[in-house]
Backbone as a ProteinNet text record, in pm:
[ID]
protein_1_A
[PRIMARY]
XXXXXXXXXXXXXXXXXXXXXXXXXXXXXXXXXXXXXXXXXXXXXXXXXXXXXXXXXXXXXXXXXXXXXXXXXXXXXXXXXXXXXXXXXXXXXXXXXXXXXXXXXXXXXXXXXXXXXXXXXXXXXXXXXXXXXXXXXXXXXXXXXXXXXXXXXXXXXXXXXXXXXXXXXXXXXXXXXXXXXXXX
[TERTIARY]
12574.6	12494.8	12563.3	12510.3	12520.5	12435.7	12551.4	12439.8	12505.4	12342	12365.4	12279	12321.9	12316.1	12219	12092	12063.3	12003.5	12027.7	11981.5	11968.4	11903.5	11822.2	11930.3	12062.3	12151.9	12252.8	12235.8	12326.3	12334.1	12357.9	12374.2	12472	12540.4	12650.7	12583.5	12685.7	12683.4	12829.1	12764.2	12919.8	12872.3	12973.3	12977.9	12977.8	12850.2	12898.6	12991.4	12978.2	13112.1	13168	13096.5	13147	13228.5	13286.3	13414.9	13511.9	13532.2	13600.6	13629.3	13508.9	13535.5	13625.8	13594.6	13690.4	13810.2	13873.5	13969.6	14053.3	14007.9	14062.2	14081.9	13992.9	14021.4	14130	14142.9	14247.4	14376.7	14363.4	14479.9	14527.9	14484.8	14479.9	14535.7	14461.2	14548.5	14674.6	14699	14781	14898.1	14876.6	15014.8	15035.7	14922.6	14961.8	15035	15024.8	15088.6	15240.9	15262.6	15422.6	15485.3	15412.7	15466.4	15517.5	15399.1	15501.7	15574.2	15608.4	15673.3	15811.9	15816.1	15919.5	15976.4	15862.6	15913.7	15983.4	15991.6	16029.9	16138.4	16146.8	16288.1	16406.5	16568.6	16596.4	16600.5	16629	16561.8	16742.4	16729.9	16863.7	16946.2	17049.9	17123.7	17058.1	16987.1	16929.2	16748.2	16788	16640.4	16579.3	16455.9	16392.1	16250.3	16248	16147.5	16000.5	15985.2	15886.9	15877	16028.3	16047.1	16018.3	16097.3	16063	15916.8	15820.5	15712.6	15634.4	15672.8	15604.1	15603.5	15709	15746.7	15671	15670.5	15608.7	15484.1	15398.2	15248.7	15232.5	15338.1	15292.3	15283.4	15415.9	15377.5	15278.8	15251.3	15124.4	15015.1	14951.4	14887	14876.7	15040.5	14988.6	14990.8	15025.3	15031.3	14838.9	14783.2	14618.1	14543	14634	14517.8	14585.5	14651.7	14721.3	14611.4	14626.2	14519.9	14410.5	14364.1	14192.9	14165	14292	14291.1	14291.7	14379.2	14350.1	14235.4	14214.3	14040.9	13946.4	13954.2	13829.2	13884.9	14014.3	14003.6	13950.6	14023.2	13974.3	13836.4	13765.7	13625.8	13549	13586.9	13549.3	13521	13647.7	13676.2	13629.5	13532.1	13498.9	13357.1	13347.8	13233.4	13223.1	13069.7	13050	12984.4	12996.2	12915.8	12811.4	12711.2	12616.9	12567.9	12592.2	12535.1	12525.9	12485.1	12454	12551.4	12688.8	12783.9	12871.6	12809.4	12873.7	12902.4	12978.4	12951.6	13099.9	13131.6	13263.7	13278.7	13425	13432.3	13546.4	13580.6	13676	13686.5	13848.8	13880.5	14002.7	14067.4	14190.1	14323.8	14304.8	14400.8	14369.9	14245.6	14221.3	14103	14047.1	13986.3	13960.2	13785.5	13764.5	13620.5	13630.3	13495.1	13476.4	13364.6	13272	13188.6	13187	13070.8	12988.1	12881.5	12751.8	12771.9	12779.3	12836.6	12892.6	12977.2	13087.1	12999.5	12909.1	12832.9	12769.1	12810.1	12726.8	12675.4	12704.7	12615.4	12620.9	12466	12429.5	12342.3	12342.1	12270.6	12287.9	12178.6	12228.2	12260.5	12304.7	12359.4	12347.3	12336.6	12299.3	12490.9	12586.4	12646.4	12659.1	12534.8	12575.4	12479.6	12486.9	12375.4	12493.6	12434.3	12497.7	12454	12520.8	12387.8	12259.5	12268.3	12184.2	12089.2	12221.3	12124.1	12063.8	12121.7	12007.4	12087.3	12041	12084.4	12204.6	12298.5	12415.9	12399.9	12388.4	12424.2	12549.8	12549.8	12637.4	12552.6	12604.5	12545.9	12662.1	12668.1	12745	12743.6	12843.5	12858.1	12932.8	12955.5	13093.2	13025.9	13216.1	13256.2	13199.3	13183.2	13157.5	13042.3	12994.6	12848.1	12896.1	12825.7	12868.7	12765	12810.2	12738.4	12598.9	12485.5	12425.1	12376.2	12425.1	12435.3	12285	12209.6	12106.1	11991.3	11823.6	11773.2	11820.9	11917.5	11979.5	12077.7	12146.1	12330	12344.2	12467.3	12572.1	12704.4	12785.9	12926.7	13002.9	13027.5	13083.6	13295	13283.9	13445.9	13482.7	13667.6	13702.4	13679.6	13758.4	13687.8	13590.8	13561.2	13420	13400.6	13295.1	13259.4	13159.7	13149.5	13052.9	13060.6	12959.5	12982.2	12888.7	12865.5	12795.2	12667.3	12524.4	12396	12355.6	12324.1	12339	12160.2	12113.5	11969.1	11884.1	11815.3	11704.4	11731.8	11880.7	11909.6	11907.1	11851.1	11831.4	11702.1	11596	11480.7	11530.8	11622	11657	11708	11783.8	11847.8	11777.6	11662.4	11600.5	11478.8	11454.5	11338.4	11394.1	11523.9	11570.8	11661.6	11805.3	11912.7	11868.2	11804.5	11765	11710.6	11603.6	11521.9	11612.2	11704.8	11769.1	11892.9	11931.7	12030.8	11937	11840.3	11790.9	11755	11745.1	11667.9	11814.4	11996.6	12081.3	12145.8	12061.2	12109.6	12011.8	12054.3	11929.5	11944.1	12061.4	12097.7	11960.3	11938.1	11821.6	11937.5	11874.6	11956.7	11927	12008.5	11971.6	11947.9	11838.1	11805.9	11780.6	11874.3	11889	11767.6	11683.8	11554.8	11600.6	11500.9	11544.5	11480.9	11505.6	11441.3	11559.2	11509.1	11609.7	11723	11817	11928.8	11947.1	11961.6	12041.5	12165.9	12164.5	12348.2	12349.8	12462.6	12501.4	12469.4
-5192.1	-5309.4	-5427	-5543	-5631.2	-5746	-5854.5	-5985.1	-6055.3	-6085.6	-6167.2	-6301.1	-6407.6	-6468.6	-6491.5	-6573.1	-6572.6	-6761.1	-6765.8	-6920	-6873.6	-6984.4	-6991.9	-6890.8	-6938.6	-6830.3	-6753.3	-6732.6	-6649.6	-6592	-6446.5	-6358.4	-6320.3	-6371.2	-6344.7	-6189.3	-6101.4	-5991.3	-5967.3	-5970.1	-5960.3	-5849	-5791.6	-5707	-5803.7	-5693.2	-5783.3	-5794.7	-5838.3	-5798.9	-5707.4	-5592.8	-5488.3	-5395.3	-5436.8	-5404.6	-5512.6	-5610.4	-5721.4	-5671	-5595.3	-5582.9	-5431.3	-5318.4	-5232.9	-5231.4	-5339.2	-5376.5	-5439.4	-5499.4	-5613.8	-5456.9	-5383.5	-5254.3	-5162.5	-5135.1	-5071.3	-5146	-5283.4	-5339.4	-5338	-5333.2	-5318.2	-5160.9	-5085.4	-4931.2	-4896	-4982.7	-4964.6	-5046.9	-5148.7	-5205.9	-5151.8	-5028.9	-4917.6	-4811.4	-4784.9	-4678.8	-4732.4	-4821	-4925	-4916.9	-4930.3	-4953.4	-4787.5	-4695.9	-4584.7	-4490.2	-4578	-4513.3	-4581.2	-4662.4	-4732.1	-4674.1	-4636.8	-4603.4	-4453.3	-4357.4	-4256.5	-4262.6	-4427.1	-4409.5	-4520.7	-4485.8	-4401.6	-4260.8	-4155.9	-4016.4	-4038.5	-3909.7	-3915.8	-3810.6	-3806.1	-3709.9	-3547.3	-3520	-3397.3	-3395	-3423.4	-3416.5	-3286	-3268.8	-3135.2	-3165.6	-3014.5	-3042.3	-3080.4	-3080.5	-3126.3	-3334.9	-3369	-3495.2	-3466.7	-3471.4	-3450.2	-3468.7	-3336.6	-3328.3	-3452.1	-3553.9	-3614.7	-3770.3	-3803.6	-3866.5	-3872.9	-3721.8	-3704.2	-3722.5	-3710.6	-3670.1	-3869.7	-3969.3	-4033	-4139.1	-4101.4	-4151.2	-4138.7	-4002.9	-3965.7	-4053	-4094.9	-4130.5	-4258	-4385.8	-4473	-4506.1	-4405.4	-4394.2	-4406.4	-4329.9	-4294.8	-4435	-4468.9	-4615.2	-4689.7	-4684.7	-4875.6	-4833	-4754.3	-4664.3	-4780.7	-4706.6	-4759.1	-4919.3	-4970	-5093	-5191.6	-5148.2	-5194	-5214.3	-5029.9	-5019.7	-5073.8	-5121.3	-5257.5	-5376.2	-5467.7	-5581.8	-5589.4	-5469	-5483.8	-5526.1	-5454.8	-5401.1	-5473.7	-5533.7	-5711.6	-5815.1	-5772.5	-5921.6	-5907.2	-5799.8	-5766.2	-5848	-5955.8	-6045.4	-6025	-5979.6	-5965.5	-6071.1	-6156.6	-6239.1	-6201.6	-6216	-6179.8	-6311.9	-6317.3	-6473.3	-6471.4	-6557	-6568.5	-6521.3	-6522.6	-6507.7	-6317	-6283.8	-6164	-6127.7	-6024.7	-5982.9	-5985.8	-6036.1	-6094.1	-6024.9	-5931.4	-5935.9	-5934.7	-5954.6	-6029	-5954.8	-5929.5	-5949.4	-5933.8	-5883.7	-5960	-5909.2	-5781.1	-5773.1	-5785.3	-5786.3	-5790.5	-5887.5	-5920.5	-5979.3	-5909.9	-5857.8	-5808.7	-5899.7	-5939.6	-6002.2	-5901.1	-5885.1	-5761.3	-5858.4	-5894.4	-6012.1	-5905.6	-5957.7	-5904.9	-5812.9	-5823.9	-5778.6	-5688.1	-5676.3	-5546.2	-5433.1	-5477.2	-5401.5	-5298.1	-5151.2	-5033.1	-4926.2	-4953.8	-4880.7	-4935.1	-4949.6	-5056.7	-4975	-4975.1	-4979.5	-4939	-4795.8	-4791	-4581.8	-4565.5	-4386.2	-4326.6	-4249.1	-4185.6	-4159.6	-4134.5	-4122.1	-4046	-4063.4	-3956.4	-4011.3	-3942.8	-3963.1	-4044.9	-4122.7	-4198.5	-4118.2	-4087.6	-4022.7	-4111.6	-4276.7	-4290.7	-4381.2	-4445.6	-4542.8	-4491.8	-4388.4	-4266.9	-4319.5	-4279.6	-4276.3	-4376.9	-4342	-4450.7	-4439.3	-4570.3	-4572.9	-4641.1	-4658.2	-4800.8	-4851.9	-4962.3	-5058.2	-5064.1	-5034.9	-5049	-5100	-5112.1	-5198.1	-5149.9	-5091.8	-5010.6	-5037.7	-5058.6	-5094.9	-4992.2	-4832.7	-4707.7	-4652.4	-4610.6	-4495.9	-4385.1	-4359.9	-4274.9	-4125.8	-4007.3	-3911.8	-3851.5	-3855.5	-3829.9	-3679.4	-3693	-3577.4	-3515.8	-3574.1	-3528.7	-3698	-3652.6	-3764	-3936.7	-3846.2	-3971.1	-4020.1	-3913.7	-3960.2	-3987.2	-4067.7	-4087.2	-4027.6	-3960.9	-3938.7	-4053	-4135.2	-4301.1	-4266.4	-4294.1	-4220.2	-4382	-4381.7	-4460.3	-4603.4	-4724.3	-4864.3	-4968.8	-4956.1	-5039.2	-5126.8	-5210.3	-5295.5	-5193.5	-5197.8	-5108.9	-5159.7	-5106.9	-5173.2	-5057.8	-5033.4	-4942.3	-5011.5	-4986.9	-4973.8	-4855.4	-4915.5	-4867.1	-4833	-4727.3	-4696.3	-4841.1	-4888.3	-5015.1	-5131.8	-5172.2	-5218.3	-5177.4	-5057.7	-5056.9	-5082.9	-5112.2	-5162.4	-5358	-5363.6	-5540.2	-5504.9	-5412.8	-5383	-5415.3	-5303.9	-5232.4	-5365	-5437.2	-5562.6	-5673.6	-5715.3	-5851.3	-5844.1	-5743.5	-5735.7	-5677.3	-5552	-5521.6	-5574	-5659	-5767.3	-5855.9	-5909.9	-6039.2	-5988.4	-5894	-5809.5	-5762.3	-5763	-5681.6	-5811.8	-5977.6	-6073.3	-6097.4	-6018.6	-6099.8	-5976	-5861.1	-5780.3	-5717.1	-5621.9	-5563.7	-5417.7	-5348.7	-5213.4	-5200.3	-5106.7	-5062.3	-4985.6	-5020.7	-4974.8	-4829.5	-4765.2	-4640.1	-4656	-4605.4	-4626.3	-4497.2	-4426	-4326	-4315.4	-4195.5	-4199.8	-4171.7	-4244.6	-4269.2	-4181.7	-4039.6	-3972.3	-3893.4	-3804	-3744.6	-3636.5	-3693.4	-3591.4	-3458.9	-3358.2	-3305.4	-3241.5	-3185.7	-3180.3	-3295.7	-3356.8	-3448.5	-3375.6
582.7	563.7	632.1	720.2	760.9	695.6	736	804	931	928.5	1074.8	1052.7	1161	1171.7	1302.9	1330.6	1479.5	1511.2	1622.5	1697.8	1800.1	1877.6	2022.6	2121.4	2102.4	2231.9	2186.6	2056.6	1995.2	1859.8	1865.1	1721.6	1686.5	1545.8	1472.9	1366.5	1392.6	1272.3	1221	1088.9	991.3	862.9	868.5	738.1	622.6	508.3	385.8	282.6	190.3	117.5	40.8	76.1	38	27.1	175.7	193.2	129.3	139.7	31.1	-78.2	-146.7	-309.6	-265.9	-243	-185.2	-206.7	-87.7	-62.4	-185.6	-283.9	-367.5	-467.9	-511.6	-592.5	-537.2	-381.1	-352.8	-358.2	-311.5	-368.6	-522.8	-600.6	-728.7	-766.7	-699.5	-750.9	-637.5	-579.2	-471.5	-572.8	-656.3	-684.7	-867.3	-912.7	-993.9	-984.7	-781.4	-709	-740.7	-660.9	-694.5	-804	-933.4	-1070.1	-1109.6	-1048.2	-1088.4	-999.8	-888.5	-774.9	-823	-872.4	-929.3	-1060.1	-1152.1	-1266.1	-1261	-1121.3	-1093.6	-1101	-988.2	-930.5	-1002.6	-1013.1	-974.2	-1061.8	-961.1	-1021.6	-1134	-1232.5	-1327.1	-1288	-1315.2	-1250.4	-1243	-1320.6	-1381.5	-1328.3	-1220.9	-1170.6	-1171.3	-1169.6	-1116.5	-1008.4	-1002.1	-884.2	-931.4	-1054	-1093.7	-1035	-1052.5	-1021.3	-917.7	-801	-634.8	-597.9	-675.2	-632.4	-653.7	-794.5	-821.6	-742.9	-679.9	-610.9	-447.6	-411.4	-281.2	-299.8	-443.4	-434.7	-423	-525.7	-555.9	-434.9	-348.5	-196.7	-92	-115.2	-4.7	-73.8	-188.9	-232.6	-231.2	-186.5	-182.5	-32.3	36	182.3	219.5	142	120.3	92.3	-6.2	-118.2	22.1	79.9	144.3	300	362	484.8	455.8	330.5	301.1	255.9	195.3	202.9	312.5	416.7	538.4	623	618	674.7	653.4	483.6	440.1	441.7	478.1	492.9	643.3	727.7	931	899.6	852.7	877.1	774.2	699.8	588.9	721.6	825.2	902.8	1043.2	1061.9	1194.4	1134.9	1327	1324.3	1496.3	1515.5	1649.5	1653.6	1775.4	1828.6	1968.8	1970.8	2110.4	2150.4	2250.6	2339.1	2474.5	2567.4	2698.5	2778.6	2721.2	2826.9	2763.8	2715.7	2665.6	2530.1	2473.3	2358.4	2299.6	2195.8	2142.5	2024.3	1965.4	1869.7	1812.7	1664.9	1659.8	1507	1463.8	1353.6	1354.9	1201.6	1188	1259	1304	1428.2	1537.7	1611.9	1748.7	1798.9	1888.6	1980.9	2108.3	2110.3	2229.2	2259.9	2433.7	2464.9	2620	2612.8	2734.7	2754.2	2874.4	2984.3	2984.8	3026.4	3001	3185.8	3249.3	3369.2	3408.1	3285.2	3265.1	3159.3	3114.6	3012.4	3057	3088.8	3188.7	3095.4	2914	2842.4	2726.6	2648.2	2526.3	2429.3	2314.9	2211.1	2110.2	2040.5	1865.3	1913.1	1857.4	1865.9	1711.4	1700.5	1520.9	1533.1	1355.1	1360.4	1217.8	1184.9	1066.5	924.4	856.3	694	613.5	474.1	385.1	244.7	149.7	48.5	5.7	16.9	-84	68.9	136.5	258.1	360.7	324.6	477.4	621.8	740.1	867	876	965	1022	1150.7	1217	1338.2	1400.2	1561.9	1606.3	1687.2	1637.5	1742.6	1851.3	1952.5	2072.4	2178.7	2275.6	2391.7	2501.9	2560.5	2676.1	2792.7	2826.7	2976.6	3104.5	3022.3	3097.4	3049.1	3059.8	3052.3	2962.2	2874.6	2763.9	2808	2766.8	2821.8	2678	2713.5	2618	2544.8	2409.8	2375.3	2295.7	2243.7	2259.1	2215.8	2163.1	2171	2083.8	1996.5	1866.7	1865.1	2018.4	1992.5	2088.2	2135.6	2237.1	2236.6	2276.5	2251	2311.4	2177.3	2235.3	2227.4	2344.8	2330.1	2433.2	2423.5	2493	2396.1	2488.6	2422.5	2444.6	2322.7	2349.8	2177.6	2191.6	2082.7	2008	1873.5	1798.1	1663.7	1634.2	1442.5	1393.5	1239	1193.4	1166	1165.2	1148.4	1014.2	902.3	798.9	751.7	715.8	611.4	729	634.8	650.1	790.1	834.5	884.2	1051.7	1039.5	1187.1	1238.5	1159.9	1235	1253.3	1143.4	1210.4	1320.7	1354.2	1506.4	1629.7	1567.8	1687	1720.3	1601.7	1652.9	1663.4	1625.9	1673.6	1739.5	1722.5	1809.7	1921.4	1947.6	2085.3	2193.6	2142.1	2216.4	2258.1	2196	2210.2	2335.4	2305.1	2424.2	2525.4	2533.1	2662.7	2722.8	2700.6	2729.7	2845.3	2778.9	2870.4	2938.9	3002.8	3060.7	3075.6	3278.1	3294.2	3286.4	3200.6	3188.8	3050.6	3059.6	2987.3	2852.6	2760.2	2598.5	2570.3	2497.5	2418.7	2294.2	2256.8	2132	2052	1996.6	1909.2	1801.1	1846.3	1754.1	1605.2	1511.2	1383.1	1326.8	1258.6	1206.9	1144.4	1029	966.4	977.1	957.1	1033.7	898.4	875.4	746.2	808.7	938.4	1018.8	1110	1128.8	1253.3	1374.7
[MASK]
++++++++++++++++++++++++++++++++++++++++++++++++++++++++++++++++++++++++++++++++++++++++++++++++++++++++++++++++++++++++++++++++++++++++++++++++++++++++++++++++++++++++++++++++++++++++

């Protein structure tokens, strides 16, 4: 799920806050992970491997919760911008902008089912031509700008973002037909 934002020469899309809340919960069991990664250590002279094991499980685990915490603040803070001069996006570790010029393949690609929101797509942008794998997909490999297209949100795609990108480029879009996947 997105929002976006649109005016006369430009469209902002931002994730909502759903990843935010995520994030604030994995932080939260991430600093439960701490309290008893701590309360392990230090081990007593008379350790066993029951200790050991419990130590390794309790690391891999906050190795797991801290992963996914990250993944939803990035992806909280990813904001694409689309405007006259190219396609910008931005979050909290990186900054990428693709001139409209450099843009040699555009649009939405199927990427897979949600249980409850139905279809995922991307919305995408690359420097290179992606090879097409059948009428819904792209195999988007390499770097490029993309965001996910979630259930309902791809007809906002497909009737306001598409139009508005095809008005500042004359590469013709792919538009991944929307119909029901039950395998990827």
């Amino acid at each position: 799920m997105f929002e976006f934002s649109q005016s006369k020469n430009q469209i902002i899309i931002k994730r909502d806050t759903i990843f935010l809340g995520i994030g604030v919960v994995v932080i939260i069991m991430a600093i439960a992970g701490v309290r008893l990664l701590f309360g392990l250590l230090p081990f007593e002279e008379n350790y066993t491997l029951a200790d050991v094991f419990g130590l390794v499980y309790i690391c891999g685990w906050l190795t797991v919760v801290l992963s996914l915490g990250i993944f939803s603040f990035v992806t909280n803070s990813k904001q694409i911008t689309i405007n006259d001069e190219g396609v910008l996006c931005k979050s909290l570790f990186s900054k990428t902008f693709i001139r409209w010029a450099d843009i040699k393949d555009w649009g939405l690609s199927y990427c897979g089912q949600t249980r409850w929101e139905g279809n995922t797509y991307y919305l995408y942008f690359s420097k290179h031509e992606c090879q097409i794998k059948n009428e819904c997909k792209k195999k988007l490999k390499g770097k490029m700008i993309k965001t996910f297209i979630i259930g309902n949100d791809y007809f906002d795609a497909v009737n306001i973002i598409i139009p508005f990108c095809s008005e500042k480029t004359d590469k013709t879009p792919f538009v991944g037909k929307d119909k029901y996947h039950f395998w990827g």
